[in-house]
CSV table of C-alpha atoms in Angstrom, one decimal:
chain,number,residue,atom,x,y,z
A,961,PRO,CA,0.0,0.1,0.1
A,962,ILE,CA,2.9,2.4,0.8
A,963,LEU,CA,4.6,1.7,-2.4
A,964,ALA,CA,1.2,1.9,-4.2
A,965,LYS,CA,0.7,5.6,-2.8
A,966,ALA,CA,4.2,6.6,-3.7
A,967,ASN,CA,3.8,5.3,-7.3
A,968,LYS,CA,0.9,7.6,-7.7
A,969,ALA,CA,2.3,10.6,-6.1
A,970,TYR,CA,5.1,10.2,-8.5
A,971,GLU,CA,3.0,9.6,-11.3
A,972,ALA,CA,1.1,12.8,-10.6
A,973,VAL,CA,4.2,14.8,-10.5
A,974,MET,CA,5.6,13.3,-13.7
A,975,SER,CA,2.4,13.4,-15.7
A,976,GLY,CA,3.4,17.1,-16.8
A,977,VAL,CA,7.0,16.0,-17.7
A,978,VAL,CA,6.7,12.8,-19.8
A,979,ASP,CA,5.3,13.6,-23.4
A,980,PRO,CA,2.7,10.9,-24.1
A,981,MET,CA,3.8,11.0,-27.6
A,982,LYS,CA,7.1,9.3,-26.5
A,983,LYS,CA,5.2,6.1,-25.3
A,984,SER,CA,4.4,5.4,-28.8
A,985,VAL,CA,6.5,4.3,-31.9
A,986,ILE,CA,7.8,7.8,-31.7
A,987,GLY,CA,9.2,7.1,-28.6
A,988,ARG,CA,11.5,4.4,-29.9
A,989,VAL,CA,12.9,7.1,-32.3
A,990,ALA,CA,13.4,9.5,-29.6
A,991,GLY,CA,15.0,7.3,-27.3
A,992,ARG,CA,14.4,5.7,-23.8
A,993,ALA,CA,14.5,8.9,-21.8
A,994,GLY,CA,11.0,10.2,-23.1
A,995,SER,CA,10.9,13.4,-21.2
A,996,ALA,CA,9.5,16.7,-22.4
A,997,ALA,CA,13.0,18.1,-22.5
A,998,ALA,CA,13.7,15.6,-25.2
A,999,VAL,CA,11.3,16.7,-27.8
A,1000,GLU,CA,14.1,17.4,-30.5
A,1001,ALA,CA,15.4,13.7,-30.2
A,1002,PRO,CA,13.0,12.4,-32.7
A,1003,GLN,CA,14.5,15.2,-35.2
A,1004,ALA,CA,18.1,14.2,-34.3
A,1005,ARG,CA,17.4,11.0,-34.8
A,1006,LEU,CA,15.8,11.2,-38.3
A,1007,PHE,CA,18.8,13.7,-39.2
A,1008,SER,CA,21.2,10.6,-38.7
A,1009,VAL,CA,19.0,8.1,-40.7
A,1010,PHE,CA,18.6,10.7,-43.6
A,1011,ASP,CA,22.5,11.7,-43.6
A,1012,LYS,CA,23.1,7.9,-43.7
A,1013,GLY,CA,21.0,7.4,-46.8
A,1014,THR,CA,19.7,4.3,-48.2
A,1015,VAL,CA,22.0,1.6,-49.9
A,1016,PRO,CA,20.6,1.3,-53.7
A,1017,GLY,CA,19.1,-2.2,-54.0
A,1018,ALA,CA,18.4,-2.7,-50.3
A,1019,THR,CA,15.5,-5.0,-49.3
A,1020,SER,CA,14.0,-2.2,-47.1
A,1021,SER,CA,14.8,1.5,-46.4
A,1022,GLU,CA,15.0,2.7,-42.9
A,1023,ILE,CA,13.9,6.2,-43.9
A,1024,LEU,CA,10.6,4.9,-45.3
A,1025,THR,CA,10.2,2.5,-42.3
A,1026,LEU,CA,10.2,5.5,-39.9
A,1027,GLU,CA,7.9,7.4,-42.1
A,1028,LYS,CA,5.4,4.5,-42.2
A,1029,ALA,CA,5.7,4.1,-38.5
A,1030,MET,CA,5.1,7.7,-37.6
A,1031,ARG,CA,2.2,7.8,-40.1
A,1032,THR,CA,0.4,4.8,-38.6
A,1033,ALA,CA,1.1,6.3,-35.1
A,1034,GLY,CA,-0.8,9.4,-36.4
A,1035,GLN,CA,2.1,11.6,-36.3
A,1036,PRO,CA,3.0,12.1,-39.9
A,1037,GLU,CA,4.1,15.8,-39.0
A,1038,VAL,CA,7.0,14.6,-37.1
A,1039,PHE,CA,8.6,13.1,-40.4
A,1040,GLN,CA,7.5,16.0,-42.3
A,1041,ASP,CA,9.1,18.8,-40.0
A,1042,SER,CA,12.3,16.9,-39.8
A,1043,ALA,CA,12.3,16.3,-43.7
A,1044,LYS,CA,11.5,19.9,-44.3
A,1045,SER,CA,14.3,21.2,-41.8
A,1046,TRP,CA,17.0,18.6,-43.2
A,1047,LEU,CA,16.4,19.7,-46.7
A,1048,ALA,CA,16.4,23.3,-46.0
A,1049,GLY,CA,19.6,22.9,-44.2
A,1050,LYS,CA,21.1,21.3,-47.3
A,1051,VAL,CA,19.9,23.9,-49.5
A,1052,SER,CA,21.1,26.7,-47.4
A,1053,LYS,CA,24.6,25.2,-47.2
A,1054,ALA,CA,24.4,24.9,-51.1
A,1055,LEU,CA,23.6,28.5,-51.4
A,1056,GLU,CA,26.3,29.9,-49.4
A,1057,SER,CA,28.5,32.6,-51.2
A,1058,ALA,CA,30.8,35.5,-50.5
A,1059,ASP,CA,28.8,38.2,-52.4
A,1060,ASN,CA,25.2,37.0,-51.8
A,1061,ARG,CA,24.7,36.0,-55.4
A,1062,MET,CA,23.5,32.6,-56.5
A,1063,PRO,CA,26.7,30.5,-56.8
A,1064,GLU,CA,27.8,29.8,-60.3
A,1065,ASN,CA,28.4,26.0,-59.4
A,1066,ILE,CA,25.0,25.7,-57.6
A,1067,ALA,CA,24.1,22.6,-59.8
A,1068,SER,CA,27.1,20.6,-58.6
A,1069,ARG,CA,26.9,21.8,-55.0
A,1070,LEU,CA,23.2,20.4,-55.0
A,1071,ARG,CA,24.6,17.0,-56.6
A,1072,THR,CA,27.1,17.0,-53.7
A,1073,ALA,CA,24.3,17.6,-50.9
A,1074,PHE,CA,21.6,15.2,-52.5
A,1075,GLY,CA,23.6,12.9,-54.7
A,1076,ASP,CA,23.8,12.6,-58.5
A,1077,PRO,CA,20.5,10.8,-59.8
A,1078,ARG,CA,22.6,9.8,-62.7
A,1079,GLN,CA,24.9,7.8,-60.4
A,1080,LEU,CA,22.7,6.3,-57.9
A,1081,ASP,CA,24.3,5.9,-54.4
A,1082,ALA,CA,23.4,5.9,-50.8
A,1083,THR,CA,23.1,9.5,-50.7
A,1084,SER,CA,20.9,9.9,-53.9
A,1085,LYS,CA,18.7,7.0,-52.9
A,1086,GLY,CA,18.4,8.3,-49.4
A,1087,PHE,CA,17.2,11.8,-50.7
A,1088,GLU,CA,14.7,10.1,-53.1
A,1089,ASP,CA,13.4,8.2,-50.0
A,1090,VAL,CA,13.1,11.5,-47.8
A,1091,LEU,CA,11.1,13.1,-50.7
A,1092,ALA,CA,9.1,9.7,-51.2
A,1093,GLY,CA,8.5,9.9,-47.6
A,1094,MET,CA,7.2,13.5,-47.6
A,1095,ALA,CA,4.7,12.3,-50.5
A,1096,ARG,CA,3.3,9.3,-48.7
A,1097,SER,CA,2.8,11.3,-45.4
A,1098,GLN,CA,0.7,13.7,-47.3
A,1099,GLY,CA,-1.0,11.2,-49.2
A,1100,VAL,CA,0.3,12.3,-52.7
A,1101,LYS,CA,-0.2,9.8,-55.3
A,1102,ASP,CA,2.4,10.2,-57.8
A,1103,GLU,CA,5.5,10.3,-55.5
A,1104,ALA,CA,7.8,9.6,-58.6
A,1105,ALA,CA,6.6,12.7,-60.3
A,1106,TYR,CA,6.9,14.6,-56.7
A,1107,ILE,CA,10.5,13.5,-56.5
A,1108,LYS,CA,11.7,14.3,-59.9
A,1109,GLY,CA,9.9,17.6,-59.7
A,1110,PHE,CA,11.7,18.9,-56.6
A,1111,ARG,CA,14.9,17.9,-58.5
A,1112,ASN,CA,13.9,20.1,-61.7
A,1113,PHE,CA,12.5,22.6,-59.5
A,1114,MET,CA,15.9,23.5,-57.7
A,1115,GLU,CA,17.6,23.1,-61.2
A,1116,ILE,CA,15.3,25.5,-63.0
A,1117,VAL,CA,15.6,28.1,-60.1
A,1118,ALA,CA,19.5,27.7,-60.1
A,1119,ASP,CA,19.6,28.4,-64.1
A,1120,ALA,CA,17.1,31.1,-64.0
A,1121,SER,CA,18.9,33.0,-61.1
A,1122,ARG,CA,22.0,33.2,-63.2
A,1123,ARG,CA,22.3,35.5,-66.0
A,1124,PRO,CA,22.8,33.6,-69.5
A,1125,GLY,CA,26.3,33.4,-70.7
A,1126,THR,CA,25.0,34.3,-74.2
A,1127,VAL,CA,23.9,37.9,-72.9
A,1128,ARG,CA,26.5,38.9,-70.8
A,1129,GLY,CA,27.1,42.7,-71.2
A,1130,VAL,CA,23.5,43.2,-72.3
A,1131,SER,CA,21.5,45.4,-70.2
A,1132,PRO,CA,18.5,44.2,-68.5
A,1133,GLY,CA,16.3,46.4,-70.6
A,1134,GLU,CA,17.7,44.9,-73.8
A,1135,VAL,CA,17.1,41.5,-72.4
A,1136,LYS,CA,13.6,42.2,-71.5
A,1137,GLU,CA,12.9,43.7,-75.1
A,1138,MET,CA,14.6,40.7,-76.6
A,1139,ALA,CA,12.5,38.4,-74.7
A,1140,SER,CA,9.2,40.2,-75.5
A,1141,GLU,CA,9.9,40.5,-79.0
A,1142,GLY,CA,10.4,36.5,-78.9
A,1143,LEU,CA,14.2,36.8,-80.4
A,1144,PHE,CA,15.3,34.2,-78.0
A,1145,ARG,CA,13.2,31.6,-79.6
A,1146,ARG,CA,14.2,32.5,-83.2
A,1147,LEU,CA,17.9,33.5,-82.5
A,1148,GLY,CA,18.6,31.7,-79.2
A,1149,GLN,CA,20.1,35.3,-78.2
A,1150,VAL,CA,18.3,34.8,-74.7
A,1151,SER,CA,18.0,31.8,-72.3
A,1152,VAL,CA,14.3,30.3,-72.0
A,1153,MET,CA,14.9,31.1,-68.5
A,1154,THR,CA,15.0,34.7,-69.0
A,1155,PRO,CA,11.1,35.5,-68.4
A,1156,ILE,CA,11.3,33.9,-65.2
A,1157,ARG,CA,14.6,35.3,-64.1
A,1158,GLN,CA,13.7,37.9,-61.7
A,1159,PRO,CA,10.8,35.9,-59.7
A,1160,ALA,CA,13.2,33.2,-59.6
A,1161,LEU,CA,16.1,35.2,-58.1
A,1162,LYS,CA,13.8,36.7,-55.8
A,1163,TRP,CA,12.6,33.3,-54.4
A,1164,ALA,CA,16.2,32.1,-54.3
A,1165,GLN,CA,16.7,35.3,-52.1
A,1166,PHE,CA,13.6,34.3,-49.9
A,1167,LEU,CA,15.2,30.6,-49.8
A,1168,GLU,CA,18.5,32.1,-48.3
A,1169,ALA,CA,16.9,34.2,-45.7
A,1170,ASP,CA,14.0,31.5,-44.8
A,1171,ALA,CA,15.1,28.2,-46.3
A,1172,LEU,CA,12.5,26.4,-43.9
A,1173,GLY,CA,9.6,28.5,-44.6
A,1174,GLN,CA,10.1,28.1,-48.5
A,1175,MET,CA,10.7,24.5,-48.4
A,1176,ASP,CA,7.5,24.1,-46.6
A,1177,LYS,CA,5.5,26.2,-48.9
A,1178,LEU,CA,7.2,24.0,-52.0
A,1179,LEU,CA,6.8,20.7,-50.3
A,1180,THR,CA,3.5,20.7,-48.6
A,1181,SER,CA,1.2,23.5,-49.9
A,1182,PRO,CA,-1.4,22.5,-52.3
A,1183,GLU,CA,0.3,24.8,-55.0
A,1184,GLY,CA,3.7,23.7,-54.3
A,1185,VAL,CA,2.7,19.9,-54.3
A,1186,ALA,CA,0.9,20.6,-57.7
A,1187,THR,CA,3.8,22.6,-59.2
A,1188,LEU,CA,6.2,19.5,-58.5
A,1189,ILE,CA,3.9,16.9,-59.9
A,1190,LYS,CA,3.6,19.0,-63.1
A,1191,LEU,CA,7.5,19.6,-63.2
A,1192,GLY,CA,7.9,15.8,-62.8
A,1193,LYS,CA,5.7,14.8,-65.9
A,1194,GLN,CA,7.2,16.8,-68.5
A,1195,PRO,CA,10.8,17.8,-69.9
A,1196,LYS,CA,12.5,20.1,-67.6
A,1197,TYR,CA,12.9,23.3,-69.7
A,1198,SER,CA,9.5,22.8,-71.7
A,1199,HIS,CA,7.2,25.6,-72.1
A,1200,GLY,CA,4.8,23.8,-69.7
A,1201,ALA,CA,7.4,23.5,-67.1
A,1202,VAL,CA,8.5,26.9,-67.2
A,1203,THR,CA,4.8,28.3,-67.2
A,1204,ALA,CA,4.2,26.1,-64.0
A,1205,MET,CA,7.4,27.6,-62.6
A,1206,ALA,CA,6.2,31.2,-63.3
A,1207,THR,CA,2.8,30.6,-61.8
A,1208,PHE,CA,4.3,29.2,-58.5
A,1209,LEU,CA,7.2,31.7,-58.3
A,1210,GLY,CA,4.9,34.6,-59.0
A,1211,THR,CA,2.5,33.5,-56.2
A,1212,ALA,CA,5.5,32.8,-53.8
A,1213,THR,CA,7.0,36.2,-54.4
A,1214,SER,CA,4.0,38.2,-54.5
A,1215,THR,CA,5.4,40.3,-57.5
A,1216,ALA,CA,3.5,38.7,-60.4
A,1217,GLY,CA,0.4,36.9,-61.2
A,1218,ALA,CA,-0.1,33.6,-62.9
A,1219,ASN,CA,1.5,35.2,-66.1
A,1220,PRO,CA,4.7,37.3,-65.2
A,1221,PRO,CA,6.0,39.2,-68.1
A,1222,GLY,CA,7.2,37.2,-70.9
A,1223,ILE,CA,5.0,34.1,-70.2
A,1224,THR,CA,1.8,33.9,-72.0
A,1225,SER,CA,-0.9,31.2,-72.3
A,1226,GLU,CA,0.4,30.9,-76.1
């Protein structure tokens, strides 16, 4: 009786300290402590798993196993928040530069961070599993397009944020004039990225300032998910892809509507 009374007293004191979530499958990810002070433990554990990646050809993926466990436990946001934070950190690192401009070697930096899809390894496969987990946790049907769309999105932003080498020395006004006249289609004097260069550059600046917030909009908002799927279902630099990018970037930067300058429905 004395021990029972003591146990009840202890339970009353500790009920506000122990996080009930830690008693679920999430607790096995968080560790055995299970206290409210360890709320960041699941994220730290997931970061470790994300960094380790997935061996190509493996019979199972620890990343996707954890995602499924969290979704089954009714806590898909734990995986989502961790994945967005992890991706945001990788992107922020890739965007670092001394002059606050988009690095010229951004494509190679992103391949270093997320792996080269042309040479599938543990890093690249793990990155795909993180995105696949994001898709599954939200109920996105076409996860393959979602994954490919994210890669295409980041590459298009990187390309559009840099001034094309073929127009070096040309003023912004001349670039805009050439683009509006359609000369870039006939003569190749201006990159197809020119019409969305300014919104893409502004989005890249937002990404540098608030990588997590921008990753959230891109990976989980209805507009972001729809854009990624569209980009994943067509050639990267097709007119449809550029139009989809223009629509999302215009909305995300609040500087243009569905058809920014240079992008028409034709």
